[in-house]
Tab-separated table of C-alpha atoms and ligand atoms in Angstrom:
chain	number	residue	atom	x	y	z
D	1	UNK	CA	18.940	5.432	-52.960
D	2	UNK	CA	18.025	3.282	-56.054
D	3	UNK	CA	17.142	-0.545	-56.022
D	4	UNK	CA	17.203	-2.783	-59.088
D	5	UNK	CA	15.829	-6.258	-59.284
D	6	UNK	CA	18.086	-8.142	-61.649
D	7	UNK	CA	17.185	-11.620	-60.398
D	8	UNK	CA	15.128	-13.338	-57.762
D	9	UNK	CA	11.952	-11.287	-58.834
D	10	UNK	CA	8.903	-13.389	-59.355
D	11	UNK	CA	11.141	-16.626	-59.112
D	12	UNK	CA	12.963	-18.666	-56.509
D	13	UNK	CA	16.461	-18.534	-58.051
D	14	UNK	CA	18.963	-16.305	-59.665
D	15	UNK	CA	18.993	-13.671	-56.803
D	16	UNK	CA	20.844	-10.619	-57.983
D	17	UNK	CA	20.012	-7.123	-56.627
D	18	UNK	CA	21.803	-3.792	-57.502
D	19	UNK	CA	21.670	-1.129	-54.787
D	20	UNK	CA	22.879	2.539	-55.319
D	21	UNK	CA	23.724	3.909	-51.773
D	22	UNK	CA	25.963	6.793	-50.783
D	23	UNK	CA	27.336	7.178	-54.194
D	24	UNK	CA	28.225	3.603	-54.664
D	25	UNK	CA	26.945	0.671	-56.691
D	26	UNK	CA	26.759	-2.618	-54.811
D	27	UNK	CA	25.352	-5.964	-55.570
D	28	UNK	CA	23.658	-8.464	-53.317
D	29	UNK	CA	24.080	-12.059	-54.370
D	30	UNK	CA	24.896	-13.245	-57.921
D	31	UNK	CA	23.047	-16.540	-58.201
D	32	UNK	CA	22.302	-19.052	-60.835
D	33	UNK	CA	18.813	-19.131	-62.455
D	34	UNK	CA	17.667	-22.750	-62.136
D	35	UNK	CA	14.569	-24.550	-63.269
D	36	UNK	CA	13.952	-27.841	-64.648
D	37	UNK	CA	17.569	-27.823	-65.541
D	38	UNK	CA	20.678	-27.136	-63.325
D	39	UNK	CA	21.380	-23.952	-65.414
D	40	UNK	CA	18.752	-22.207	-67.418
D	41	UNK	CA	19.586	-20.508	-70.630
D	42	UNK	CA	19.117	-17.088	-69.070
D	43	UNK	CA	22.451	-17.337	-67.260
D	44	UNK	CA	24.400	-17.040	-70.462
D	45	UNK	CA	22.907	-13.452	-71.178
D	46	UNK	CA	25.141	-10.663	-70.377
D	47	UNK	CA	24.454	-8.777	-67.076
D	48	UNK	CA	22.153	-5.851	-67.391
D	49	UNK	CA	24.831	-3.532	-65.775
D	50	UNK	CA	28.430	-3.149	-66.322
D	51	UNK	CA	30.353	-5.492	-63.941
D	52	UNK	CA	33.414	-3.207	-64.020
D	53	UNK	CA	31.208	-0.416	-62.502
D	54	UNK	CA	30.270	-2.407	-59.438
D	55	UNK	CA	31.988	-1.106	-56.249
D	56	UNK	CA	31.311	-4.412	-54.019
D	57	UNK	CA	29.459	-7.645	-53.986
D	58	UNK	CA	27.912	-9.021	-50.819
D	59	UNK	CA	26.847	-12.671	-50.594
D	60	UNK	CA	24.011	-13.791	-48.318
D	61	UNK	CA	24.821	-17.618	-48.274
D	62	UNK	CA	26.439	-20.384	-50.385
D	63	UNK	CA	23.463	-21.934	-52.202
D	64	UNK	CA	24.217	-21.976	-55.891
D	65	UNK	CA	21.154	-19.862	-56.718
D	66	UNK	CA	22.932	-17.010	-54.695
D	67	UNK	CA	26.566	-17.580	-55.794
D	68	UNK	CA	26.462	-19.410	-59.142
D	69	UNK	CA	27.270	-16.424	-61.389
D	70	UNK	CA	29.956	-14.912	-59.220
D	71	UNK	CA	32.664	-16.211	-61.421
D	72	UNK	CA	30.880	-15.041	-64.573
D	73	UNK	CA	30.865	-11.585	-62.874
D	74	UNK	CA	34.671	-11.718	-62.417
D	75	UNK	CA	35.188	-12.968	-65.961
D	76	UNK	CA	33.105	-10.065	-67.365
D	77	UNK	CA	35.149	-7.347	-65.541
D	78	UNK	CA	34.129	-7.107	-61.819
D	79	UNK	CA	37.319	-5.923	-60.108
D	80	UNK	CA	36.328	-5.200	-56.509
D	81	UNK	CA	35.905	-7.217	-53.225
D	82	UNK	CA	33.275	-9.806	-52.428
D	83	UNK	CA	32.076	-9.996	-48.788
D	84	UNK	CA	30.425	-12.826	-46.891
D	85	UNK	CA	30.570	-14.811	-43.551
D	86	UNK	CA	33.519	-17.307	-43.090
D	87	UNK	CA	31.575	-20.530	-43.620
D	88	UNK	CA	29.911	-18.976	-46.627
D	89	UNK	CA	33.354	-18.454	-48.293
D	90	UNK	CA	34.486	-21.952	-47.512
D	91	UNK	CA	31.290	-23.590	-48.883
D	92	UNK	CA	31.311	-21.363	-51.842
D	93	UNK	CA	34.686	-22.633	-52.946
D	94	UNK	CA	33.443	-26.193	-52.846
D	95	UNK	CA	30.143	-25.510	-54.345
D	96	UNK	CA	31.546	-23.511	-57.353
D	97	UNK	CA	34.272	-26.075	-58.185
D	98	UNK	CA	31.765	-28.809	-57.954
D	99	UNK	CA	29.199	-27.171	-60.248
D	100	UNK	CA	31.687	-26.299	-62.898
D	101	UNK	CA	31.642	-29.592	-64.663
D	102	UNK	CA	27.745	-29.780	-64.556
D	103	UNK	CA	27.823	-26.152	-66.030
D	104	UNK	CA	29.998	-27.205	-68.791
D	105	UNK	CA	27.789	-30.015	-69.729
D	106	UNK	CA	24.808	-27.726	-69.738
D	107	UNK	CA	26.610	-25.270	-71.944
D	108	UNK	CA	27.515	-28.046	-74.365
D	109	UNK	CA	23.815	-29.001	-74.471
D	110	UNK	CA	22.737	-25.390	-75.129
D	111	UNK	CA	25.530	-24.980	-77.679
D	112	UNK	CA	26.958	-22.036	-75.620
D	113	UNK	CA	30.479	-21.386	-74.322
D	114	UNK	CA	31.157	-22.364	-70.813
D	115	UNK	CA	29.792	-19.989	-68.339
D	116	UNK	CA	33.216	-19.617	-66.658
D	117	UNK	CA	36.434	-21.435	-66.013
D	118	UNK	CA	38.247	-22.802	-62.848
D	119	UNK	CA	40.611	-19.712	-63.264
D	120	UNK	CA	37.593	-17.445	-62.853
D	121	UNK	CA	36.513	-19.276	-59.678
D	122	UNK	CA	40.068	-18.909	-58.325
D	123	UNK	CA	40.178	-15.250	-59.173
D	124	UNK	CA	36.795	-14.630	-57.343
D	125	UNK	CA	38.059	-16.409	-54.355
D	126	UNK	CA	41.245	-14.328	-54.378
D	127	UNK	CA	39.244	-11.210	-53.620
D	128	UNK	CA	36.722	-12.725	-51.199
D	129	UNK	CA	36.742	-11.458	-47.646
D	130	UNK	CA	35.287	-13.309	-44.773
D	131	UNK	CA	33.468	-11.213	-42.172
D	132	UNK	CA	31.891	-12.595	-39.022
D	133	UNK	CA	28.231	-11.846	-37.824
D	134	UNK	CA	27.571	-8.415	-36.367
D	135	UNK	CA	30.753	-6.914	-37.496
D	136	UNK	CA	30.011	-3.485	-39.050
D	137	UNK	CA	31.827	-2.914	-42.332
D	138	UNK	CA	32.243	0.814	-42.974
D	139	UNK	CA	32.618	2.091	-46.496
D	140	UNK	CA	32.674	5.501	-47.877
D	141	UNK	CA	29.000	6.318	-48.026
D	142	UNK	CA	27.360	3.286	-46.390
D	143	UNK	CA	27.991	0.381	-43.924
D	144	UNK	CA	27.077	-3.130	-44.004
D	145	UNK	CA	26.391	-5.819	-41.233
D	146	UNK	CA	25.662	-9.516	-41.492
D	147	UNK	CA	23.229	-11.308	-39.146
D	148	UNK	CA	22.487	-14.918	-38.713
D	149	UNK	CA	19.522	-15.957	-40.967
D	150	UNK	CA	19.396	-19.487	-39.572
D	151	UNK	CA	18.978	-21.006	-43.171
D	152	UNK	CA	22.158	-22.942	-43.634
D	153	UNK	CA	25.520	-22.758	-41.758
D	154	UNK	CA	26.830	-19.207	-42.248
D	155	UNK	CA	23.807	-17.872	-43.972
D	156	UNK	CA	23.207	-14.218	-43.262
D	157	UNK	CA	20.720	-11.435	-43.853
D	158	UNK	CA	22.420	-8.152	-44.518
D	159	UNK	CA	21.644	-4.584	-43.236
D	160	UNK	CA	22.944	-1.677	-45.081
D	161	UNK	CA	22.890	1.752	-43.727
D	162	UNK	CA	23.536	5.033	-45.789
D	163	UNK	CA	21.990	8.299	-46.879
D	164	UNK	CA	20.095	8.220	-43.468
D	165	UNK	CA	18.235	4.940	-44.398
D	166	UNK	CA	18.513	1.369	-43.433
D	167	UNK	CA	17.669	-1.478	-46.001
D	168	UNK	CA	17.583	-5.216	-45.174
D	169	UNK	CA	18.232	-8.050	-47.775
D	170	UNK	CA	16.846	-11.167	-46.013
D	171	UNK	CA	18.805	-13.921	-48.188
D	172	UNK	CA	16.985	-17.093	-47.411
D	173	UNK	CA	15.550	-17.240	-43.877
D	174	UNK	CA	15.612	-20.479	-41.818
D	175	UNK	CA	12.921	-22.834	-40.666
D	176	UNK	CA	13.496	-22.120	-36.898
D	177	UNK	CA	13.842	-24.201	-34.844
D	178	UNK	CA	16.458	-25.957	-36.788
D	179	UNK	CA	18.078	-29.189	-35.616
D	180	UNK	CA	21.612	-27.784	-35.726
D	181	UNK	CA	21.549	-24.126	-36.373
D	182	UNK	CA	20.838	-21.214	-34.183
D	183	UNK	CA	17.423	-19.398	-34.410
D	184	UNK	CA	17.023	-16.619	-37.069
D	185	UNK	CA	17.991	-13.383	-35.585
D	186	UNK	CA	15.754	-10.205	-35.911
D	187	UNK	CA	16.373	-6.548	-35.934
D	188	UNK	CA	14.033	-3.928	-34.624
D	189	UNK	CA	14.094	-1.313	-37.366
D	190	UNK	CA	14.646	-0.665	-40.947
D	191	UNK	CA	13.105	1.540	-43.542
D	192	UNK	CA	12.998	-0.997	-46.467
D	193	UNK	CA	13.212	-4.760	-46.694
D	194	UNK	CA	13.574	-7.534	-49.325
D	195	UNK	CA	12.101	-10.672	-48.000
D	196	UNK	CA	12.373	-14.211	-49.498
D	197	UNK	CA	9.058	-15.804	-50.120
D	198	UNK	CA	9.797	-19.433	-51.338
D	199	UNK	CA	7.092	-20.647	-49.008
D	200	UNK	CA	5.304	-17.149	-48.696
D	201	UNK	CA	1.969	-18.629	-49.058
D	202	UNK	CA	2.429	-21.847	-47.074
D	203	UNK	CA	2.561	-23.429	-43.608
D	204	UNK	CA	4.998	-26.299	-43.014
D	205	UNK	CA	3.788	-29.458	-41.396
D	206	UNK	CA	4.578	-30.024	-37.735
D	207	UNK	CA	8.328	-30.168	-37.185
D	208	UNK	CA	8.636	-33.232	-34.763
D	209	UNK	CA	7.133	-35.595	-37.184
D	210	UNK	CA	10.148	-35.562	-39.570
D	211	UNK	CA	12.434	-37.666	-37.265
D	212	UNK	CA	9.533	-39.962	-36.643
D	213	UNK	CA	8.805	-40.594	-40.333
D	214	UNK	CA	12.550	-41.064	-40.984
D	215	UNK	CA	12.685	-43.740	-38.134
D	216	UNK	CA	9.501	-45.455	-39.489
D	217	UNK	CA	10.902	-45.512	-43.070
D	218	UNK	CA	14.254	-47.004	-41.904
D	219	UNK	CA	12.373	-49.632	-39.813
D	220	UNK	CA	10.162	-50.778	-42.630
D	221	UNK	CA	12.986	-50.933	-45.209
D	222	UNK	CA	15.027	-52.993	-42.976
D	223	UNK	CA	12.105	-55.344	-42.230
D	224	UNK	CA	11.602	-55.891	-46.047
D	225	UNK	CA	15.331	-56.171	-46.569
D	226	UNK	CA	15.569	-53.493	-49.075
D	227	UNK	CA	17.683	-50.440	-49.912
D	228	UNK	CA	16.668	-47.013	-48.595
D	229	UNK	CA	17.603	-44.370	-51.040
D	230	UNK	CA	17.755	-40.703	-49.926
D	231	UNK	CA	18.379	-38.168	-52.731
D	232	UNK	CA	19.789	-35.157	-50.823
D	233	UNK	CA	21.373	-31.741	-51.541
D	234	UNK	CA	25.018	-31.872	-50.401
D	235	UNK	CA	24.818	-28.635	-48.535
D	236	UNK	CA	22.783	-28.607	-45.205
D	237	UNK	CA	20.340	-31.257	-46.029
D	238	UNK	CA	22.881	-34.115	-46.093
D	239	UNK	CA	24.175	-32.996	-42.812
D	240	UNK	CA	20.816	-32.669	-41.311
D	241	UNK	CA	20.000	-36.297	-42.203
D	242	UNK	CA	23.416	-37.474	-40.869
D	243	UNK	CA	22.528	-35.476	-37.596
D	244	UNK	CA	19.150	-37.200	-37.297
D	245	UNK	CA	20.730	-40.579	-38.125
D	246	UNK	CA	23.378	-40.142	-35.570
D	247	UNK	CA	20.773	-39.443	-32.868
D	248	UNK	CA	18.635	-42.410	-33.889
D	249	UNK	CA	21.764	-44.761	-33.901
D	250	UNK	CA	23.299	-43.524	-30.718
D	251	UNK	CA	19.911	-43.874	-28.883
D	252	UNK	CA	19.579	-47.346	-30.524
D	253	UNK	CA	16.193	-46.317	-32.037
D	254	UNK	CA	16.932	-47.927	-35.321
D	255	UNK	CA	18.307	-51.374	-36.117
D	256	UNK	CA	22.050	-51.448	-37.129
D	257	UNK	CA	22.413	-51.027	-40.917
D	258	UNK	CA	25.154	-49.813	-43.037
D	259	UNK	CA	24.723	-46.123	-44.118
D	260	UNK	CA	26.480	-44.699	-47.173
D	261	UNK	CA	27.209	-41.048	-47.799
D	262	UNK	CA	27.851	-41.469	-51.500
D	263	UNK	CA	28.654	-37.758	-52.407
D	264	UNK	CA	32.261	-36.292	-52.510
D	265	UNK	CA	30.768	-32.764	-52.244
D	266	UNK	CA	28.616	-33.653	-49.192
D	267	UNK	CA	31.629	-35.328	-47.575
D	268	UNK	CA	33.876	-32.199	-48.137
D	269	UNK	CA	31.062	-29.922	-47.040
D	270	UNK	CA	30.611	-31.814	-43.838
D	271	UNK	CA	34.345	-31.382	-42.953
D	272	UNK	CA	33.724	-27.466	-43.323
D	273	UNK	CA	30.785	-27.838	-40.669
D	274	UNK	CA	33.238	-29.266	-38.215
D	275	UNK	CA	35.338	-26.126	-38.445
D	276	UNK	CA	32.573	-23.870	-37.111
D	277	UNK	CA	31.403	-25.524	-33.889
D	278	UNK	CA	30.474	-22.067	-32.534
D	279	UNK	CA	27.838	-21.540	-35.309
D	280	UNK	CA	25.839	-24.522	-34.116
D	281	UNK	CA	22.912	-23.969	-31.642
D	282	UNK	CA	23.181	-24.461	-27.996
D	283	UNK	CA	21.852	-27.988	-27.836
D	284	UNK	CA	24.056	-29.081	-30.647
D	285	UNK	CA	27.143	-27.497	-29.001
D	286	UNK	CA	26.304	-29.461	-25.783
D	287	UNK	CA	26.160	-32.787	-27.749
D	288	UNK	CA	29.545	-31.914	-29.235
D	289	UNK	CA	31.138	-31.029	-25.807
D	290	UNK	CA	29.813	-34.479	-24.537
D	291	UNK	CA	32.231	-36.098	-26.938
D	292	UNK	CA	29.673	-37.238	-29.623
D	293	UNK	CA	30.605	-36.558	-33.178
D	294	UNK	CA	27.224	-35.303	-34.550
D	295	UNK	CA	27.853	-36.335	-38.115
D	296	UNK	CA	29.569	-39.633	-37.611
D	297	UNK	CA	28.150	-42.969	-36.122
D	298	UNK	CA	28.947	-46.677	-36.231
D	299	UNK	CA	27.984	-48.120	-39.681
D	300	UNK	CA	28.466	-44.818	-41.630
D	301	UNK	CA	30.655	-45.232	-44.686
D	302	UNK	CA	31.887	-42.205	-46.660
D	303	UNK	CA	32.447	-43.078	-50.290
D	304	UNK	CA	34.791	-40.484	-52.129
D	305	UNK	CA	35.838	-42.388	-55.221
D	306	UNK	CA	33.747	-43.960	-58.052
D	307	UNK	CA	35.155	-47.335	-57.267
D	308	UNK	CA	33.939	-47.102	-53.619
D	309	UNK	CA	30.619	-45.995	-54.890
D	310	UNK	CA	30.374	-48.977	-57.201
D	311	UNK	CA	31.189	-51.280	-54.317
D	312	UNK	CA	27.937	-50.290	-52.546
D	313	UNK	CA	26.042	-52.589	-54.959
D	314	UNK	CA	27.891	-55.500	-53.646
D	315	UNK	CA	26.899	-54.792	-49.948
D	316	UNK	CA	23.836	-56.987	-49.192
D	317	UNK	CA	20.497	-55.435	-48.216
D	318	UNK	CA	19.339	-53.822	-45.960
D	319	UNK	CA	21.171	-50.564	-46.500
D	320	UNK	CA	20.857	-46.818	-46.624
D	321	UNK	CA	22.215	-44.577	-49.414
D	322	UNK	CA	22.402	-40.869	-49.100
D	323	UNK	CA	23.578	-39.366	-52.430
D	324	UNK	CA	23.112	-36.339	-54.756
D	325	UNK	CA	21.686	-34.636	-56.520
D	326	UNK	CA	18.789	-33.721	-54.484
D	327	UNK	CA	16.228	-33.781	-57.260
D	328	UNK	CA	17.843	-36.646	-59.105
D	329	UNK	CA	18.870	-34.331	-62.140
D	330	UNK	CA	22.288	-35.950	-62.068
D	331	UNK	CA	24.947	-37.356	-59.652
D	332	UNK	CA	25.530	-40.657	-58.064
D	333	UNK	CA	21.875	-41.186	-56.839
D	334	UNK	CA	20.941	-42.037	-60.516
D	335	UNK	CA	23.026	-45.131	-60.455
D	336	UNK	CA	21.379	-46.299	-57.273
D	337	UNK	CA	17.941	-45.468	-58.595
D	338	UNK	CA	18.552	-47.343	-61.853
D	339	UNK	CA	19.284	-50.324	-59.751
D	340	UNK	CA	16.764	-50.320	-56.846
D	341	UNK	CA	13.735	-48.244	-58.237
D	342	UNK	CA	12.356	-51.575	-59.793
D	343	UNK	CA	12.787	-53.357	-56.298
D	344	UNK	CA	9.544	-53.592	-54.470
D	345	UNK	CA	11.326	-54.271	-51.187
D	346	UNK	CA	13.340	-50.908	-51.552
D	347	UNK	CA	12.254	-47.216	-50.801
D	348	UNK	CA	13.108	-43.853	-52.060
D	349	UNK	CA	12.771	-41.129	-49.564
D	350	UNK	CA	12.461	-37.486	-50.603
D	351	UNK	CA	13.673	-34.881	-48.045
D	352	UNK	CA	13.605	-31.788	-50.207
D	353	UNK	CA	11.768	-29.645	-52.853
D	354	UNK	CA	11.426	-31.390	-56.201
D	355	UNK	CA	11.079	-29.005	-58.991
D	356	UNK	CA	8.588	-29.663	-61.816
D	357	UNK	CA	10.223	-31.538	-64.724
D	358	UNK	CA	12.978	-33.194	-62.500
D	359	UNK	CA	13.253	-36.944	-62.125
D	360	UNK	CA	12.552	-36.639	-58.528
D	361	UNK	CA	9.287	-34.960	-59.332
D	362	UNK	CA	8.365	-37.586	-61.740
D	363	UNK	CA	8.935	-40.388	-59.170
D	364	UNK	CA	7.195	-38.466	-56.375
D	365	UNK	CA	4.187	-37.903	-58.829
D	366	UNK	CA	3.874	-41.594	-59.067
D	367	UNK	CA	5.029	-42.245	-62.595
D	368	UNK	CA	5.285	-45.981	-63.275
D	369	UNK	CA	8.218	-45.868	-65.577
D	370	UNK	CA	11.174	-43.256	-65.706
D	371	UNK	CA	14.007	-42.978	-67.943
D	372	UNK	CA	17.583	-43.064	-66.465
D	373	UNK	CA	20.682	-43.050	-68.787
D	374	UNK	CA	18.513	-43.944	-71.804
D	375	UNK	CA	17.041	-46.941	-70.064
D	376	UNK	CA	13.239	-47.367	-69.043
D	377	UNK	CA	13.204	-48.302	-65.356
D	378	UNK	CA	9.966	-49.436	-63.785
D	379	UNK	CA	9.176	-47.742	-60.410
D	380	UNK	CA	8.138	-50.676	-58.063
D	381	UNK	CA	9.656	-49.413	-54.871
D	382	UNK	CA	7.906	-47.552	-52.055
D	383	UNK	CA	8.044	-43.751	-52.607
D	384	UNK	CA	7.955	-41.543	-49.420
D	385	UNK	CA	8.500	-38.005	-48.688
D	386	UNK	CA	9.054	-35.790	-45.629
D	387	UNK	CA	8.064	-32.237	-46.274
D	388	UNK	CA	9.154	-30.784	-42.899
D	389	UNK	CA	12.793	-30.839	-43.986
D	390	UNK	CA	12.501	-27.548	-45.594
D	391	UNK	CA	15.265	-25.009	-44.717
D	392	UNK	CA	13.065	-22.013	-45.580
D	393	UNK	CA	10.742	-20.179	-43.259
D	394	UNK	CA	7.080	-20.572	-44.079
D	395	UNK	CA	4.460	-17.742	-44.021
D	396	UNK	CA	3.960	-17.458	-40.346
D	397	UNK	CA	7.641	-17.327	-39.658
D	398	UNK	CA	8.267	-14.814	-42.353
D	399	UNK	CA	5.575	-12.565	-40.816
D	400	UNK	CA	7.109	-13.119	-37.405
D	401	UNK	CA	10.500	-12.014	-38.620
D	402	UNK	CA	9.153	-8.816	-40.076
D	403	UNK	CA	7.060	-7.825	-37.082
D	404	UNK	CA	9.726	-6.223	-34.878
D	405	UNK	CA	10.475	-3.798	-37.772
D	406	UNK	CA	6.756	-3.094	-38.379
D	407	UNK	CA	6.838	0.559	-37.082
D	408	UNK	CA	9.670	1.707	-39.170
D	409	UNK	CA	9.177	-0.289	-42.378
D	410	UNK	CA	8.245	2.031	-45.384
D	411	UNK	CA	8.028	-0.692	-47.922
D	412	UNK	CA	8.642	-4.598	-48.201
D	413	UNK	CA	9.555	-6.297	-51.449
D	414	UNK	CA	8.600	-10.047	-51.663
D	415	UNK	CA	11.290	-11.732	-53.634
D	416	UNK	CA	12.730	-15.257	-54.227
D	417	UNK	CA	9.352	-16.957	-54.760
D	418	UNK	CA	6.935	-18.129	-57.400
D	419	UNK	CA	4.536	-15.319	-58.179
D	420	UNK	CA	1.625	-16.985	-56.221
D	421	UNK	CA	3.944	-17.457	-53.204
D	422	UNK	CA	5.319	-13.927	-53.226
D	423	UNK	CA	1.888	-12.504	-53.861
D	424	UNK	CA	0.294	-14.297	-51.088
D	425	UNK	CA	3.012	-13.121	-48.694
D	426	UNK	CA	2.799	-9.504	-49.981
D	427	UNK	CA	-0.890	-9.506	-49.350
D	428	UNK	CA	-0.593	-10.957	-45.845
D	429	UNK	CA	1.991	-8.320	-45.056
D	430	UNK	CA	-0.327	-5.544	-46.085
D	431	UNK	CA	-3.381	-6.985	-44.226
D	432	UNK	CA	-1.726	-8.193	-41.039
D	433	UNK	CA	1.265	-5.801	-40.633
D	434	UNK	CA	-0.201	-2.880	-42.368
D	435	UNK	CA	3.073	-2.219	-44.359
D	436	UNK	CA	3.101	-1.437	-48.058
D	437	UNK	CA	4.318	-4.502	-49.829
D	438	UNK	CA	5.138	-5.387	-53.563
D	439	UNK	CA	6.129	-8.256	-55.871
D	440	UNK	CA	8.797	-6.422	-57.946
D	441	UNK	CA	9.078	-7.357	-61.856
D	442	UNK	CA	12.241	-8.632	-63.070
D	443	UNK	CA	14.754	-5.772	-64.039
D	444	UNK	CA	12.335	-3.237	-62.466
D	445	UNK	CA	13.892	-0.457	-60.368
D	446	UNK	CA	12.668	1.689	-57.433
D	447	UNK	CA	13.811	5.242	-56.125
D	448	UNK	CA	13.728	4.716	-52.332
D	449	UNK	CA	13.144	8.153	-50.722
P	1	ZN	ZN1	19.240	-20.932	-49.816
């Protein structure tokens, strides 16, 4: 068995692993490399393997740093099947189509040809098979099974068995307990494991505080008659915020105020969530059975068109606007930020990670003036953040997930993290669990005996 790290090594994004097992070459994830830009130049380089030689592609979940280069793989000669859970397939379609125009803009900026076209996306979806959790897929020479990773709806970790060995690819692991998802599953044995380490060196703040912070921020914005802007990722984060708002509204814990979900992508993705009721946790399923629509409440407006989005400006304060992109690198949030960042009665609330160099990070770092659409905008509004909204497991949760496999694991690879985070996790795995652990280099390979 041979394992190649062609992405996600010493970096959070661009997950792409090649496994040779039972005489076959398979890939796990084919994500976009992302940094201060939506799409880094690295994505335009050819793959370090021949796509036509690959026998199958397995996708852990639908975040763009795990699926963003799938159409490129197809374009460059990959001919075989793609496998993921059913929600991942549905989300992937919406995410890939949505990101295409941003990718085209980035390609123009870098003076490159587009990474792929809509036709490549359609071709990829045509050979994409949806497989439920726990269904063992048997191939010549190996098998594959998806388990619930609890990170976003439909996210999976994948167990491959072949050549008398078992290897686990964690994908991204959830920050259990999650407000809507089931807890991350565990398995009791494996020989090798790749584990994500985005927060491999950190401990998240206490979970209950996030709903309380959200409530406080809404109350104070309403009191000062301002606008509350929430830049949010369209997949999972937007739905989590809607879920919390639904609960706060239904229990009359916040004043009545119009809420705008100003993101066509988030609106379409939310519709997919409604298809997969059985994927939610027990409490959420109970709420749904009681007749409550968990992502809908009085005062919520979904704005699909640009015209509807512009109309939001005319609605008097106070109001709440949830819009993408999550790090203010583009999208409708920029129009709202241009208008309301200079208003000292308004608030911007960050509910997700803000990468260095992004507009979101600049605002969060307290810059007094930021540039939006070529205009200098003074930042006079309140700036708040809720850290506990991470959908990634922190160090204690990552160790807890590995523990049941402690006796059988021969080596663990810490991936999908910045070098310090991956290194901190690898050290802890060695010290606390006594398992050999490494942080692989990009494009390195290992012979797994
Ligand atoms: Zn993810």
